[in-house]
Short mmCIF file of C-alpha atoms in Angstrom, two decimals:
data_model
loop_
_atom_site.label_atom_id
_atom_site.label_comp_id
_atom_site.label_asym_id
_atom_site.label_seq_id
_atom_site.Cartn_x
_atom_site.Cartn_y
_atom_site.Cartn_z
CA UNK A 1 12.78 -97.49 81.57
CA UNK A 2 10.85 -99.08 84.11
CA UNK A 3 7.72 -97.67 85.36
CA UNK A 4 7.74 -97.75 89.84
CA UNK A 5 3.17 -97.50 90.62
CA UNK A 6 3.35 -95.10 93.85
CA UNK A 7 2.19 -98.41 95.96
CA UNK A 8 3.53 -100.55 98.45
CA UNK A 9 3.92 -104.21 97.80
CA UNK A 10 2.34 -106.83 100.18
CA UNK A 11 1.65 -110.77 98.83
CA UNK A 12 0.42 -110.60 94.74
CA UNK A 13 -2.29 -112.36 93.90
CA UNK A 14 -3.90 -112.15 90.25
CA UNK A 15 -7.14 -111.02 89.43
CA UNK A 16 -9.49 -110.39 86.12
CA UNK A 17 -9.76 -106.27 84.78
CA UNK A 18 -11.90 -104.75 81.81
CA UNK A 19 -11.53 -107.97 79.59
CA UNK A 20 -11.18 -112.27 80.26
CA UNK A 21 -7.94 -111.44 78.48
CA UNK A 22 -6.35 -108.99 80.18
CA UNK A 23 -5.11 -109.60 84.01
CA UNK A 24 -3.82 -107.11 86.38
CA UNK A 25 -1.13 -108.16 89.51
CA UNK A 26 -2.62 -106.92 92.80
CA UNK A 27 -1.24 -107.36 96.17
CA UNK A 28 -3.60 -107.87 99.27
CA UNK A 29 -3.61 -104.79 101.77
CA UNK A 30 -2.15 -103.01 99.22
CA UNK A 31 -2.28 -98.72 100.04
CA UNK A 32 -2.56 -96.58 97.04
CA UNK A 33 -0.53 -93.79 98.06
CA UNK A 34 -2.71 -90.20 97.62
CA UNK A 35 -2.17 -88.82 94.37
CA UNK A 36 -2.88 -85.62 92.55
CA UNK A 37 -6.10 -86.45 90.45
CA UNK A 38 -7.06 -83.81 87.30
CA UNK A 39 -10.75 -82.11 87.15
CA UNK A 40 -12.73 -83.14 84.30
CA UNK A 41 -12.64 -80.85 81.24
CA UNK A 42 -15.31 -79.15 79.53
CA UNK A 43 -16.58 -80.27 75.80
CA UNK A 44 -15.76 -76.25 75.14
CA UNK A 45 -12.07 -76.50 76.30
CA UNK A 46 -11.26 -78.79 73.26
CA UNK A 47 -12.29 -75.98 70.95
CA UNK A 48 -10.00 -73.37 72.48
CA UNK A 49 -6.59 -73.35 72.01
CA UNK A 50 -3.70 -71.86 74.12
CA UNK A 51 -2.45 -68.20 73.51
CA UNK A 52 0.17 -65.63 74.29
CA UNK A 53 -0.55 -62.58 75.85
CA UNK A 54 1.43 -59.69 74.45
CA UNK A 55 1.02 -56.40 76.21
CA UNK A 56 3.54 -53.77 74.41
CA UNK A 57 5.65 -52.82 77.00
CA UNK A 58 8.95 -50.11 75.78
CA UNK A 59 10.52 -50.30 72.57
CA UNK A 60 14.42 -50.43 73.33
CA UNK A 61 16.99 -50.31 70.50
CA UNK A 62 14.47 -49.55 67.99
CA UNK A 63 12.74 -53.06 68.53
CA UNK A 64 9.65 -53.29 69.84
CA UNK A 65 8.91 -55.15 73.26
CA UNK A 66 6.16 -56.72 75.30
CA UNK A 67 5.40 -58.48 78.13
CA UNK A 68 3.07 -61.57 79.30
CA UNK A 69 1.75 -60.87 82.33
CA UNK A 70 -1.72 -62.74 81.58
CA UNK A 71 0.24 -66.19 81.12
CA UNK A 72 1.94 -67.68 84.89
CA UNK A 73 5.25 -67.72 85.36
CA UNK A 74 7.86 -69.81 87.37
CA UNK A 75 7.83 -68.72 90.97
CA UNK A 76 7.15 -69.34 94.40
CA UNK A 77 8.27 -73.09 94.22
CA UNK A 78 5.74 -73.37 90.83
CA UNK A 79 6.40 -73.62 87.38
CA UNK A 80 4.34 -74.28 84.52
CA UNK A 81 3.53 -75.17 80.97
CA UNK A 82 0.71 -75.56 78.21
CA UNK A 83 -1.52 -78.37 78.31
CA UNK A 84 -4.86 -79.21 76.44
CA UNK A 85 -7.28 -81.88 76.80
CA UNK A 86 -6.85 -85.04 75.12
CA UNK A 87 -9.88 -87.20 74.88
CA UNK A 88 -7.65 -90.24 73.93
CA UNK A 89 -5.98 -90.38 77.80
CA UNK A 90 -9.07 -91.44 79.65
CA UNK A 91 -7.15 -91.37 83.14
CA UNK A 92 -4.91 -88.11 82.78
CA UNK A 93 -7.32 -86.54 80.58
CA UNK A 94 -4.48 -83.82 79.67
CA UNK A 95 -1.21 -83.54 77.28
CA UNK A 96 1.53 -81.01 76.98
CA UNK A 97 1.97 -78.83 74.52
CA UNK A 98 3.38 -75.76 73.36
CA UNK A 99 2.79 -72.05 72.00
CA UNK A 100 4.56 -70.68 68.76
CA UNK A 101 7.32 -70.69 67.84
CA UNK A 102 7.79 -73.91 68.02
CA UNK A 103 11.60 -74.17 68.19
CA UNK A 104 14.42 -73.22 70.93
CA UNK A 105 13.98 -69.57 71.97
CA UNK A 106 13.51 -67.77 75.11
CA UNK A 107 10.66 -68.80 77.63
CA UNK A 108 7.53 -67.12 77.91
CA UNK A 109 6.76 -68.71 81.63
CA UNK A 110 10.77 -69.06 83.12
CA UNK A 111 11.81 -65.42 83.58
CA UNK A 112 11.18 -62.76 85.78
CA UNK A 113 8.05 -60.64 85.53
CA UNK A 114 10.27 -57.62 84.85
CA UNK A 115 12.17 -59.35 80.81
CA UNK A 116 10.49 -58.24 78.09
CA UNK A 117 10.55 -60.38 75.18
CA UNK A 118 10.73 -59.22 70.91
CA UNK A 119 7.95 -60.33 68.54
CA UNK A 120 10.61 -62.70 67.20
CA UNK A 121 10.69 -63.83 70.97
CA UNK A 122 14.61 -64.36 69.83
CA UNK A 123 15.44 -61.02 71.60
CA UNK A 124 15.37 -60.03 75.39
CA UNK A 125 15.63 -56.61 77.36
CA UNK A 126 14.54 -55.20 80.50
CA UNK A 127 13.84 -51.69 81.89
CA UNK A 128 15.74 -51.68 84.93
CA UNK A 129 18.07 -53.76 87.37
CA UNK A 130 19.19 -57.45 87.00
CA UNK A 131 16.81 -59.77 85.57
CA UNK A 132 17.31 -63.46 84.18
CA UNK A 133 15.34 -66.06 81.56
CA UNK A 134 16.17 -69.33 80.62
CA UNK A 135 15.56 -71.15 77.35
CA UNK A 136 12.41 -73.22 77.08
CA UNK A 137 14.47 -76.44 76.38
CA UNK A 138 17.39 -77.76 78.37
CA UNK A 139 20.17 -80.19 77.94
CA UNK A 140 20.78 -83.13 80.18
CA UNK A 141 23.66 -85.00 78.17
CA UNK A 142 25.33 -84.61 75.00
CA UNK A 143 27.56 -81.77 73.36
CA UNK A 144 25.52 -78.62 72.49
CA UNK A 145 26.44 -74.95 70.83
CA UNK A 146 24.39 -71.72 70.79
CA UNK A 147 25.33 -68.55 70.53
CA UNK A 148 24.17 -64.89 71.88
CA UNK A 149 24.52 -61.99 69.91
CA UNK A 150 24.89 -58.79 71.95
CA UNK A 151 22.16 -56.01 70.19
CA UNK A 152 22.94 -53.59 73.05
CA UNK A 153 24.96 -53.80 75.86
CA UNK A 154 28.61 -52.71 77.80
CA UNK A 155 28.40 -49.42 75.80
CA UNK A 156 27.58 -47.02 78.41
CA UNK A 157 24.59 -47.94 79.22
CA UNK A 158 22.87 -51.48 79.83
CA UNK A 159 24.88 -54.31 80.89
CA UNK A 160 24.65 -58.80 80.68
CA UNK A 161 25.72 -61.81 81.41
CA UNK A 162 25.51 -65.29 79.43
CA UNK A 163 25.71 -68.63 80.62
CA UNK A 164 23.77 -71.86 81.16
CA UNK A 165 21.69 -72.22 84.59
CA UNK A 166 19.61 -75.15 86.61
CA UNK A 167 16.06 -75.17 87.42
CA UNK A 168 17.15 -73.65 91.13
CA UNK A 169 19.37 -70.77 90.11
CA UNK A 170 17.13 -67.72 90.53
CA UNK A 171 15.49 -65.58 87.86
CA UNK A 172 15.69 -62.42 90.04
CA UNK A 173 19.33 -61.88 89.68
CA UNK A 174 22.43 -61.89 87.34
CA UNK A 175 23.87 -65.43 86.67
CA UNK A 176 26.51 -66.79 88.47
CA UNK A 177 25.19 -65.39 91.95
CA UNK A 178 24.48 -68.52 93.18
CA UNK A 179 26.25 -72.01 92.41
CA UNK A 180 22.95 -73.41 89.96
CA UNK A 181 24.41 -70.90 87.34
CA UNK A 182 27.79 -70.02 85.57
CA UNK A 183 28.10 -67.25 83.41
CA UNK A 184 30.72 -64.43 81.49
CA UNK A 185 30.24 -60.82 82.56
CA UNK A 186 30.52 -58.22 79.47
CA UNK A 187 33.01 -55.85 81.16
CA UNK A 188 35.71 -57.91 81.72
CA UNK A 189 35.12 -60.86 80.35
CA UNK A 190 35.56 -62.53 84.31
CA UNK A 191 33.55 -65.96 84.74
CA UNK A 192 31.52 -65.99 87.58
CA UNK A 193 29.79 -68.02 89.85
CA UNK A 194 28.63 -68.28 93.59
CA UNK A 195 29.09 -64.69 92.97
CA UNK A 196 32.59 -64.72 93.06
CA UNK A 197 34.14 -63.30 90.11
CA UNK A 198 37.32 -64.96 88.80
CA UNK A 199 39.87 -64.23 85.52
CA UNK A 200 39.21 -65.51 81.99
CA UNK A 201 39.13 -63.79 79.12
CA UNK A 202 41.87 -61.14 78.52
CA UNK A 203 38.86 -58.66 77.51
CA UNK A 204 35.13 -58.27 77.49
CA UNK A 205 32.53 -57.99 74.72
CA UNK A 206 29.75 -55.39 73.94
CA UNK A 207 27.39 -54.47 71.21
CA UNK A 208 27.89 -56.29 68.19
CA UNK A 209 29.73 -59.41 69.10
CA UNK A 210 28.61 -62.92 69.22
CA UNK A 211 29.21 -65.05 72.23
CA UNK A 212 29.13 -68.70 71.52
CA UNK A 213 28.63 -71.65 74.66
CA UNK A 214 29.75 -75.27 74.42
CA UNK A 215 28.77 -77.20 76.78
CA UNK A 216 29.62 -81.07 77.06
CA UNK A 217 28.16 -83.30 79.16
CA UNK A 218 28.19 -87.32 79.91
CA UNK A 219 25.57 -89.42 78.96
CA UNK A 220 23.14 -89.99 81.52
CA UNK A 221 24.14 -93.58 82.04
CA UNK A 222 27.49 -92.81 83.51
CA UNK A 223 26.64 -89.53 85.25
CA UNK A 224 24.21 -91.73 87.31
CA UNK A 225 27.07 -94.49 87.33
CA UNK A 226 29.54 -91.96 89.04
CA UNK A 227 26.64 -91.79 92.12
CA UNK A 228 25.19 -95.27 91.67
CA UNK A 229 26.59 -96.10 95.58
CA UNK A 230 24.92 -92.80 96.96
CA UNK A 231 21.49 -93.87 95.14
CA UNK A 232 21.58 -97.44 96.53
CA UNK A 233 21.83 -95.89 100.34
CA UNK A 234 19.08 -93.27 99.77
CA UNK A 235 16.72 -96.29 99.16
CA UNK A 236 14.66 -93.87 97.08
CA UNK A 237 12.73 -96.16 94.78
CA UNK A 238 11.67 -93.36 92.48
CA UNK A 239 15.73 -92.47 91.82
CA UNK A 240 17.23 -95.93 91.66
CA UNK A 241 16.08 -96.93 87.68
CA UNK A 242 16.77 -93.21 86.42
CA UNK A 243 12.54 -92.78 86.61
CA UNK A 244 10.59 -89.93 85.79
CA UNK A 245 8.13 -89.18 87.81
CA UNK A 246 6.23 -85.63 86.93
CA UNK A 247 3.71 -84.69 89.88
CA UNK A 248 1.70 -82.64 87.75
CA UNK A 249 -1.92 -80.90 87.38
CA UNK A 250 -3.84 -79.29 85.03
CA UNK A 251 -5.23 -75.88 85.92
CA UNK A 252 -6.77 -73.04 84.26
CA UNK A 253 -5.25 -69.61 84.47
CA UNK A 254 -6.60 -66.61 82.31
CA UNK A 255 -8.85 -69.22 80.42
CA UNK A 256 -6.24 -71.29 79.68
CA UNK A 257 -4.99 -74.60 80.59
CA UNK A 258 -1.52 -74.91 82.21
CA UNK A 259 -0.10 -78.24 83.73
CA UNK A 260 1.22 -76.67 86.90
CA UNK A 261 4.39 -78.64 88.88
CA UNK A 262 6.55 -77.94 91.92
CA UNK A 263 9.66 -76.11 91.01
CA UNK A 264 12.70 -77.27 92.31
CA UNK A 265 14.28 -74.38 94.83
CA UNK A 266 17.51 -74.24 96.26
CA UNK A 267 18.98 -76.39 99.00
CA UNK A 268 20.85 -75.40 102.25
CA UNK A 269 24.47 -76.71 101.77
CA UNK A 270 24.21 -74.57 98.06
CA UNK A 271 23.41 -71.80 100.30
CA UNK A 272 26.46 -72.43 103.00
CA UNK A 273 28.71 -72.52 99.94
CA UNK A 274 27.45 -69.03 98.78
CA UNK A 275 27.36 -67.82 102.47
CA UNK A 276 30.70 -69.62 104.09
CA UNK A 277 29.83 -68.94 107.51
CA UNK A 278 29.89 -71.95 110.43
CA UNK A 279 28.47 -69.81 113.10
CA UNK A 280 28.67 -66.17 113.17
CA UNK A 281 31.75 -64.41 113.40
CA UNK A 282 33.68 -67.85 111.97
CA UNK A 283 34.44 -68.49 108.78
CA UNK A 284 35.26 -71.47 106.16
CA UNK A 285 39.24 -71.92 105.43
CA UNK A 286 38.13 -73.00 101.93
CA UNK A 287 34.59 -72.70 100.47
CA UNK A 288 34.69 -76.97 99.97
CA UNK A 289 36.08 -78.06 103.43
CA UNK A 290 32.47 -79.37 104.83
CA UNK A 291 30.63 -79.05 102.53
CA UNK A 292 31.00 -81.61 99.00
CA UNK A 293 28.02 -81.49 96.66
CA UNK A 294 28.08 -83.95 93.75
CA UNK A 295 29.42 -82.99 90.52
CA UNK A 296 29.63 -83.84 86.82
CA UNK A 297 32.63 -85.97 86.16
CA UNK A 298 34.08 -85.00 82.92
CA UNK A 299 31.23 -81.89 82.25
CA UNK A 300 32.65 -78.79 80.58
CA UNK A 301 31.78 -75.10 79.21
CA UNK A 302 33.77 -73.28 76.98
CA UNK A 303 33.42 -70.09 75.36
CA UNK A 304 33.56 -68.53 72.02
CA UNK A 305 33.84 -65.23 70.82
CA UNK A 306 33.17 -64.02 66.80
CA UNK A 307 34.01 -67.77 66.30
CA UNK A 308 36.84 -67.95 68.06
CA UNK A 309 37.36 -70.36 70.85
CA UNK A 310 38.20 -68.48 74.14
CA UNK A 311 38.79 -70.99 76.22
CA UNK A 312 37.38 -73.55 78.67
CA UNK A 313 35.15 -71.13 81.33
CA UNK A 314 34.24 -74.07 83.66
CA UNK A 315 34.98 -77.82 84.40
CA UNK A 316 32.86 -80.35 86.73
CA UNK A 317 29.81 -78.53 87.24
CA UNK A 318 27.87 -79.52 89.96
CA UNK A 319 25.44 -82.27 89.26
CA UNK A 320 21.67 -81.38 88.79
CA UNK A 321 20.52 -85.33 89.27
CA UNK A 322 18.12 -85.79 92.44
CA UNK A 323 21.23 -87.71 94.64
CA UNK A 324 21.18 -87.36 98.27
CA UNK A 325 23.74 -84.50 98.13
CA UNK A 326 20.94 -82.15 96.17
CA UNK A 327 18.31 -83.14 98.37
CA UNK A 328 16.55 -81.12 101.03
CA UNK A 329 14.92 -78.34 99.45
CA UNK A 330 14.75 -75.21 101.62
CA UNK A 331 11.24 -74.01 100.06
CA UNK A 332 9.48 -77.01 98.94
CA UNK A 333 10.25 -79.34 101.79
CA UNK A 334 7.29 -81.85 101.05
CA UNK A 335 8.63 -82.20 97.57
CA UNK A 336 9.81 -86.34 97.11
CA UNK A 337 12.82 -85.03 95.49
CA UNK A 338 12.86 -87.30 92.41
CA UNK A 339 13.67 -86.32 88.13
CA UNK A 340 10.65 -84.86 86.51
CA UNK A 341 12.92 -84.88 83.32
CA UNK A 342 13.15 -80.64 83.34
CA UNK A 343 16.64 -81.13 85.55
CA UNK A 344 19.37 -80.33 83.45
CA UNK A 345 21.29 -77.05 82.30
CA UNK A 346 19.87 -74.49 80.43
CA UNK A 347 20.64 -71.61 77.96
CA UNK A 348 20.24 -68.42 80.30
CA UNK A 349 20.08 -64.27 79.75
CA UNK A 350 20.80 -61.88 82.28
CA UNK A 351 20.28 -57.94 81.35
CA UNK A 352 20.54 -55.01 83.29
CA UNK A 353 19.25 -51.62 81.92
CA UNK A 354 17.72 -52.00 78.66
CA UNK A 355 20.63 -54.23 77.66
CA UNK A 356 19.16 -56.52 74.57
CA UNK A 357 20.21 -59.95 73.71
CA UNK A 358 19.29 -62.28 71.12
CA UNK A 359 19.54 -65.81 71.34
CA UNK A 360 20.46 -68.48 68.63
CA UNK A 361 20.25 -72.22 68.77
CA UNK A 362 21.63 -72.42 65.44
CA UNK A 363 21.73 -74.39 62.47
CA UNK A 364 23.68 -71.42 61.47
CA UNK A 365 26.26 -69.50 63.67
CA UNK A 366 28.92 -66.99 63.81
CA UNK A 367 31.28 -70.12 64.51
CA UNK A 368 31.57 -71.37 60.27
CA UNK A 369 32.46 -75.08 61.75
CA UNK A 370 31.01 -77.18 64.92
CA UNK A 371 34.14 -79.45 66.52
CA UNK A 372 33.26 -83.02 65.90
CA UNK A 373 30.20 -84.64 67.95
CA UNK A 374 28.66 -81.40 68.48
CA UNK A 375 25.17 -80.49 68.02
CA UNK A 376 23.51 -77.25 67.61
CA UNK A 377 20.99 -76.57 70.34
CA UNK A 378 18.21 -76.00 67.89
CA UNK A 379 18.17 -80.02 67.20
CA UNK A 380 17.10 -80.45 71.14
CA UNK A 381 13.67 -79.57 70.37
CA UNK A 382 12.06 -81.99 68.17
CA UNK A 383 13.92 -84.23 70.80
CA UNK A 384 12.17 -82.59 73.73
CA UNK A 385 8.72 -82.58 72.18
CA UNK A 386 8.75 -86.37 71.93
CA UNK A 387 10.16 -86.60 75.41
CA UNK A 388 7.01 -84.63 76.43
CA UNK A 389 4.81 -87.29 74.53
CA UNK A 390 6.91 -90.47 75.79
CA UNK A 391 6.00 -89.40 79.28
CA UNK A 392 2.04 -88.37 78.87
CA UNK A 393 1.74 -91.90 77.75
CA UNK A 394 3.72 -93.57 80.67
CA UNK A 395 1.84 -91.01 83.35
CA UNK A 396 -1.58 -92.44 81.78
CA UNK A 397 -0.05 -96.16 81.98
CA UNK A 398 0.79 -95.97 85.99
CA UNK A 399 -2.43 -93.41 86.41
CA UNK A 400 -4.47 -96.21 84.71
CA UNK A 401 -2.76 -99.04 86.55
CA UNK A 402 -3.65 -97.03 90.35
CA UNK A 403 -7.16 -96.81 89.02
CA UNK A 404 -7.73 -100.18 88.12
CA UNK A 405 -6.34 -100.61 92.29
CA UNK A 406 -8.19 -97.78 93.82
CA UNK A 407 -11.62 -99.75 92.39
CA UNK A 408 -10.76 -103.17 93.89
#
């Protein structure tokens, strides 16, 4: 992966840093580009640790659960995760971490303030209404399973819907009301999204049964092959080599350190698809005929039920990659619209009404056999974690780089 130093390039000429052996490139007149800079920590913050709040909230279906209201959570255009100081990154100053358990589960900071999470945090519920969480960890490429085991729900009383999600689709709703999500609703088993319900399974599921989710995805490689030609024309340098670049500072919340990012939000042709309307009183022949965003060429989800395949809920879902045809956020408009490696799909738990849902990434699952190439979700994590590393080093390797330019 190549690393792209937010500067513009004018004539290089070479020049001596820190040591006789050790050069740095610079160019004359060259602008370092303004850049989010961390505060210095305290000699006390590297004896205190990160911690969840847990603040008992109901106890539904004889389990007992809380919520976290003294630790942020994703909203307003913001998200957020643990960080600590790290004395050994003298220009970032901060890593990311994470808080117990350390494995795929529900998150404690991407969900609406109204889930409520078990001890376990396996389990989720709510009091009230339609409310959404994601999974801490997210797939980009590959073919994953998990499964979702229904403790409570369709039986009179409290309601869900499972599924996988993007960073965009909103937390404050069921999934599937908006295109960044696709999920299975209990009653009648109907797929759904852009909130627009449509046949698939022949019946629903309620309390007691196991849903299972497949989903299959190229490798990175050729999903940014298949839009190679759009990311040439949007002369983004930041997209072009597949970079990473994570705009991100540390703050302290509570007494605790959080690295906090923009959040990507939705854009406005998503929104025309989920609102057909050209001007008002005119509507779209066909949801598609203007409007094309980008999708995943060969990208599936199917569904299992007990262990038995159900079918194949969704084909070509639309592309979460930062291509010209995601762009143009509607909330975070001075966002540069690049990968901060969190795009991707994710696991994702709707309730309604004290519905509970558990969530398993596996090794074991109802389903006794994975089809060939598969790999349960619960192998993503160990994957993630160095991910998170990989990229602390390469932020302090450009942040060191702009230093060295900044004190020419």
């Amino acid at each position: 992966m190549e690393i792209e130093p937010q500067v513009k390039e004018e004539e290089k000429t070479e020049i001596e840093v820190q040591a006789p052996t050790h050069t740095l490139t610079k160019k004359r007149r060259v602008i370092v580009e303004p850049r989010l800079k961390p505060v210095s920590y305290k000699a006390s913050d590297l004896k205190v640790g990160n911690s969840i709040s847990r603040t008992p909230a109901a106890i539904i279906n004889s389990m007992q659960f809380f919520t976290n209201e003294d630790n942020p959570l994703n909203r307003r255009g913001y998200k957020y995760k643990p960080c600590k100081p790290n004395p050994e990154l003298k220009s970032t100053m901060y890593s990311t971490t994470d808080l117990p358990p350390y494995c795929v589960r529900p998150s404690y900071f991407d969900k609406s303030s109204g889930i409520l999470l078990d001890t376990n945090v396996t389990s989720v519920s709510n009091t009230s209404g339609w409310r959404s969480i994601r999974s801490n960890v997210g797939v980009r490429e590959g073919k994953w399973y998990f499964e979702f085991k229904v403790l409570s729900g369709n039986d009179g009383t409290g309601h869900v819907r499972l599924g996988v999600g993007r960073r965009e689709a909103s937390l404050e709703a069921p999934i599937g009301c908006d295109g960044y999500g696709y999920g299975i609703r209990d009653v009648n088993g109907q797929k759904v999204t852009l909130s627009r319900p449509k046949p698939f399974m022949d019946e629903g599921f309620k309390t007691g049964d196991v849903m299972g989710v497949l989903i299959d995805l190229p490798s990175l490689e050729d999903h940014y092959k298949s839009f190679e030609q759009e990311l040439k024309a949007a002369e983004n340098k930041f997209n072009v080599h597949g970079n990473i670049v994570r705009d991100q500072i540390p703050i302290k919340y509570k007494s605790s350190l959080y690295f906090e990012q923009f959040e990507f939000t939705p854009i406005e042709n998503m929104t025309k698809l989920l609102n057909p309307i050209k001007v008002i009183g005119e509507r779209l022949s066909s949801f598609d005929e203007d409007i094309q965003l980008p999708k995943i060429p060969g990208s599936s989800l199917k569904v299992y039920k007990n262990g038995k395949l159900m079918g194949t809920m969704f084909e070509e879902l639309f592309s979460f990659l930062p291509i010209p045809g995601n762009l143009a956020q509607i909330q975070n408009q001075s966002f540069r619209d690049c990968d901060d490696g969190t795009l991707g799909y994710y696991p994702m738990i709707s309730v309604y009404n004290q519905a509970v849902v558990e969530m398993n990434a596996g090794p074991e699952f109802a389903l006794k056999e994975l089809p060939q190439g598969v790999r349960p979700l619960c192998e993503r994590y160990d994957e993630h974690v160095v991910e998170q590393w990989y990229f602390d080093l390469v932020d302090e390797v450009e942040s060191q780089y702009l230093d060295g330019l900044e004190g020419q």
